[in-house]
Amino acid sequence: MSGLCGWLAPAQSVAPADGAARVALAGMAAPLSRFDGAPLAASLSEVGGVAVAAIDGSRHVYQQDGLQVAIWGRPVLDGSADDVASRLASLWLSRGVAACASLSGPFCLTILDAFSGSALLAVDRAGIHPLSYASNTQGLFFASSMDALLAHPSVRGALDPQALYHYLYFHMVPGPGTAYLGQQRLLPGEYLHVRGGRQCKGSYWQLAFQEPGAARTRASFAANKQEFLRLLRQAVESSLGNDSASTGAFLSGGTDSSTLAAIIGQVTGRPARTYSIGFDAPGYDEMAYARLAASHAGSIHHERYVTPDDVLAAIPAMAAIFDQPFGNASAIPAYYCAQMARDDGVTRLLGGDGGDELFGGNERYAHQALLSQYERLPVMLRQAIIEPLLFRQQRGKPWRLGDKARRYIEQASLPLPARLDGYNLLLRHGHRTVLEAGFIDTIEPGMAPGCVNGAYWERQGQGLSQINQLLALDMRFTLADNDLFKVRKACELAGVEAAFPFLHDAMVAFASRLAPRDKLDGRQLRPFFKRALAEILPPAIVRKKKHGFGLPFGQWLHSHAPLREFAFDNLTQLRGRGIVRPAFIDDLQGRLLAEHPAYHGTMVWLLLMLEQWLSQHPGALGALAGGFAASATETPAVLDPTA
């Protein structure tokens, strides 16, 4: 729907102005072609160019005397949203890279400085607006969509086999990597500064928890509640923008979306417009909670029940809109929810994403706290009494309580974050069972948990409580690489802009100051959040467990023949890609899916969406046809704009 792209190149490699303009606009043409009414601005200089296409209010361009500043999104600079691009240009000239720290809100940006032959790329603190880049001997190329990046004739699109492995492991491709060799993504709060032939990547902002120590006085609940509600109203008001009448909200019936529905009514003085998705499948439908929240908030509520036929119809377009493989099936209901809102005249939807990761709302936080209690027992008690008793050779009748205790100890004995992957599909089956031997030769399977989650855990977790370590990990991976990507792309497909009030910078800063016990007290999730909103939310919603827009795909594979045939046809096509072993696909379609439809239905979905993504991206198919081994050795060149 909107985005930013451009390039920085040595002067002698830049095409004439009109040709350069065509190159810049080509990068935006493909992802924008399905939408109307998106203004486009392009600016050029002797060292490069930039193009921005965006809906009203989210395009900010400044150009004067060889300096180009382009921002996509809704940034705020030192508290003001007015004239952001020109004011950022002044800050760039006086402060350089440090100018980024003055920005807040959702954005990605580029600054091209013709006088110094330098460039700056940056993304917002939550990673709401992505920015990818690639460099070679012809220059540095960047875009907010990898599809736009690949539209430039100087950028190649060779698939990275390690990224495909990461997709099968994480169900998405975690940053800073992308699906393509030689292309990288900026992480939340990161910048890339290019000058004098060198690329310097750094962070202008990092999530920092301020855990209260013995010398710090903890704020009272009343004071924290007052500040929280004030910031929440400000965040919602900011997210509504100038046209609140055309803004609605996702409503799943959980605490976060229900809170937004209530606060929108308070801020605007009129009922919120809310949109919910349901499923006619036992254990998946939460429409009753959504109706309760809508009634309590007095919102104008809209509902749709998603069917297997809806899923079947949406899969090709959904695979096409993602610029790299993505396996979160709840993107489908999110899309239909956004489509329903668009049909109702809504152009922006507020989502509750971020509330769980800031205030402690995921069930696994409580589960991990329970597992961590075991390691606090005396070593002699564990090793000399408990474990020998439970793990000795069994005789007589099975002991169900003993089986549960053994599983608990096995999980608790693993260190974090490795034990978060206990139910990982690829780990459970083993990569040699799932993947072709030739594909395994091109990857490093141990890189998934060890070098992605593990490295971040070690870097961010020094001196933090376990709950804050888990929150930091989820902010970085679960949120930035998965949930935000899902909602943003689902909304883009429906022609709607997504906004996330809980990720307002002041709200993130507030949550980082809360005491760990305010986020997890024993096994009680988000105690502060629920207590602070007790007068706003219905009691039943405060007490309910998290659910969301989960898709009953595994169940529907059994009950809906057209969906099953479509899925299995795609798995048949995937057999010839040299990635997944045909024997595993046979086992998956037969024994495994019959044994556990929900669990192994997820693997069917992952493989189905991989095949669909490859089919919808012809450039990726070309890379596959050339084989993985040769492309895996390619190394991107470093830009030298002074050459």
Coordinates of N, CA, C and O in Angstrom, one line a residue, residues 505-562:
D505 N 5.9 5.1 22.0 CA 7.2 5.1 22.7 C 7.1 5.4 24.2 O 7.8 4.8 25.0
A506 N 6.2 6.3 24.6 CA 6.0 6.6 26.0 C 5.4 5.4 26.8 O 5.8 5.2 27.9
M507 N 4.6 4.6 26.1 CA 4.0 3.5 26.7 C 5.1 2.4 26.9 O 5.1 1.7 28.0
V508 N 5.9 2.2 26.0 CA 7.0 1.2 26.1 C 8.0 1.7 27.2 O 8.4 0.8 28.0
A509 N 8.3 2.9 27.3 CA 9.1 3.4 28.4 C 8.5 3.2 29.8 O 9.2 2.8 30.7
F510 N 7.2 3.4 29.9 CA 6.5 3.2 31.1 C 6.5 1.7 31.5 O 6.8 1.4 32.7
A511 N 6.3 0.8 30.6 CA 6.3 -0.6 30.9 C 7.7 -1.1 31.3 O 7.8 -1.9 32.2
S512 N 8.7 -0.5 30.7 CA 10.1 -0.9 31.1 C 10.4 -0.5 32.5 O 11.3 -1.1 33.1
R513 N 9.7 0.5 33.1 CA 9.9 0.9 34.5 C 9.2 0.1 35.5 O 9.4 0.2 36.7
L514 N 8.2 -0.6 35.1 CA 7.4 -1.4 36.0 C 8.2 -2.5 36.7 O 9.0 -3.1 36.0
A515 N 7.9 -2.8 37.9 CA 8.6 -3.9 38.6 C 8.2 -5.2 38.0 O 7.1 -5.4 37.5
P516 N 9.2 -6.2 38.0 CA 8.9 -7.5 37.5 C 7.6 -8.1 38.0 O 6.8 -8.7 37.3
R517 N 7.3 -7.9 39.3 CA 6.2 -8.5 40.0 C 4.9 -7.9 39.4 O 3.8 -8.5 39.5
D518 N 4.9 -6.7 38.8 CA 3.8 -6.1 38.2 C 3.4 -6.7 36.9 O 2.3 -6.5 36.4
K519 N 4.3 -7.5 36.4 CA 4.1 -8.2 35.1 C 3.8 -9.7 35.3 O 3.1 -10.3 34.5
L520 N 4.4 -10.3 36.3 CA 4.2 -11.7 36.6 C 4.3 -11.8 38.1 O 5.4 -11.7 38.7
D521 N 3.3 -12.2 38.8 CA 3.3 -12.4 40.2 C 3.0 -13.9 40.5 O 1.8 -14.3 40.5
G522 N 4.0 -14.6 40.8 CA 3.8 -16.1 40.9 C 3.5 -16.6 39.5 O 4.3 -16.6 38.6
R523 N 2.2 -17.1 39.4 CA 1.8 -17.5 38.0 C 0.7 -16.6 37.5 O 0.1 -16.9 36.5
Q524 N 0.5 -15.5 38.2 CA -0.6 -14.6 37.7 C 0.0 -13.6 36.7 O 1.0 -12.9 36.9
L525 N -0.6 -13.7 35.5 CA -0.1 -12.8 34.4 C -0.6 -11.4 34.5 O -1.7 -11.1 35.0
R526 N 0.2 -10.5 34.0 CA 0.0 -9.0 34.0 C -0.9 -8.5 35.1 O -2.0 -7.9 34.9
P527 N -0.5 -8.7 36.3 CA -1.3 -8.2 37.5 C -1.6 -6.7 37.5 O -2.7 -6.3 37.8
F528 N -0.5 -5.9 37.2 CA -0.8 -4.5 37.2 C -1.8 -4.1 36.1 O -2.7 -3.3 36.4
F529 N -1.6 -4.6 34.9 CA -2.4 -4.2 33.8 C -3.9 -4.5 34.1 O -4.8 -3.7 33.9
K530 N -4.2 -5.7 34.6 CA -5.5 -6.1 34.9 C -6.1 -5.3 36.0 O -7.3 -4.9 36.0
R531 N -5.3 -5.0 37.1 CA -5.9 -4.3 38.2 C -6.1 -2.8 37.8 O -7.1 -2.2 38.2
A532 N -5.2 -2.3 36.9 CA -5.4 -0.9 36.5 C -6.6 -0.7 35.6 O -7.2 0.4 35.6
L533 N -7.0 -1.7 34.9 CA -8.1 -1.6 34.0 C -9.4 -2.3 34.5 O -10.4 -2.5 33.8
A534 N -9.4 -2.6 35.8 CA -10.5 -3.4 36.4 C -11.8 -2.6 36.3 O -12.9 -3.2 36.2
E535 N -11.8 -1.3 36.2 CA -13.0 -0.4 36.1 C -13.4 -0.2 34.7 O -14.4 0.4 34.4
I536 N -12.5 -0.6 33.7 CA -12.8 -0.4 32.3 C -13.2 -1.7 31.6 O -14.1 -1.6 30.7
L537 N -12.7 -2.8 32.0 CA -12.9 -4.1 31.3 C -14.0 -4.9 32.1 O -14.0 -4.9 33.3
P538 N -14.8 -5.7 31.4 CA -15.7 -6.7 32.1 C -14.8 -7.7 32.9 O -13.8 -8.2 32.4
P539 N -15.3 -8.1 34.0 CA -14.5 -9.1 34.9 C -14.2 -10.4 34.1 O -13.1 -11.0 34.3
A540 N -15.1 -10.8 33.3 CA -14.9 -12.1 32.6 C -13.7 -12.0 31.6 O -13.0 -13.0 31.4
I541 N -13.5 -10.8 31.0 CA -12.4 -10.7 30.1 C -11.1 -10.5 30.9 O -10.1 -11.0 30.4
V542 N -11.1 -9.9 32.0 CA -9.9 -9.8 32.8 C -9.5 -11.2 33.3 O -8.3 -11.4 33.3
R543 N -10.4 -12.1 33.5 CA -10.0 -13.4 34.0 C -9.7 -14.4 32.9 O -9.0 -15.4 33.1
K544 N -10.1 -14.1 31.6 CA -10.0 -15.1 30.6 C -8.5 -15.3 30.2 O -7.6 -14.5 30.4
K545 N -8.2 -16.5 29.6 CA -6.9 -16.8 29.1 C -6.8 -16.2 27.7 O -7.8 -16.1 26.9
K546 N -5.5 -16.0 27.3 CA -5.3 -15.4 25.9 C -5.6 -16.5 24.9 O -5.4 -17.6 25.0
H547 N -6.2 -16.0 23.8 CA -6.5 -16.9 22.6 C -6.1 -16.2 21.3 O -5.2 -16.6 20.7
G548 N -6.9 -15.2 20.9 CA -6.5 -14.5 19.7 C -7.3 -15.1 18.5 O -8.4 -15.6 18.6
F549 N -6.7 -14.9 17.3 CA -7.4 -15.3 16.0 C -6.8 -16.6 15.5 O -6.5 -16.7 14.3
G550 N -6.6 -17.6 16.3 CA -6.0 -18.8 15.9 C -6.9 -19.5 14.9 O -8.1 -19.5 15.0
L551 N -6.3 -20.2 13.9 CA -7.0 -20.8 12.8 C -7.1 -22.3 13.0 O -6.1 -22.9 13.2
P552 N -8.3 -22.9 12.9 CA -8.5 -24.3 13.1 C -8.1 -25.1 11.8 O -8.9 -26.0 11.4
F553 N -6.9 -24.9 11.3 CA -6.6 -25.4 10.0 C -6.5 -26.9 10.1 O -6.9 -27.6 9.1
G554 N -5.9 -27.5 11.1 CA -5.7 -28.9 11.2 C -7.1 -29.7 11.2 O -7.2 -30.7 10.6
Q555 N -8.0 -29.1 11.9 CA -9.4 -29.7 12.0 C -10.0 -29.6 10.6 O -10.7 -30.6 10.1
W556 N -9.9 -28.5 9.9 CA -10.5 -28.3 8.6 C -9.9 -29.2 7.6 O -10.6 -29.5 6.6
L557 N -8.6 -29.6 7.7 CA -8.0 -30.5 6.8 C -8.8 -31.8 6.7 O -8.9 -32.5 5.7
H558 N -9.3 -32.2 7.9 CA -10.1 -33.5 8.0 C -11.5 -33.3 7.4 O -12.0 -34.2 6.8
S559 N -12.1 -32.2 7.7 CA -13.5 -32.0 7.4 C -13.8 -31.4 6.1 O -15.0 -31.5 5.6
H560 N -12.9 -30.7 5.5 CA -13.1 -30.0 4.2 C -12.3 -30.5 3.1 O -11.1 -30.2 3.0
A561 N -12.8 -31.3 2.2 CA -12.1 -32.0 1.2 C -11.4 -31.0 0.2 O -10.2 -31.2 -0.1
P562 N -12.0 -29.9 -0.2 CA -11.3 -29.0 -1.2 C -10.0 -28.4 -0.5 O -9.0 -28.3 -1.2

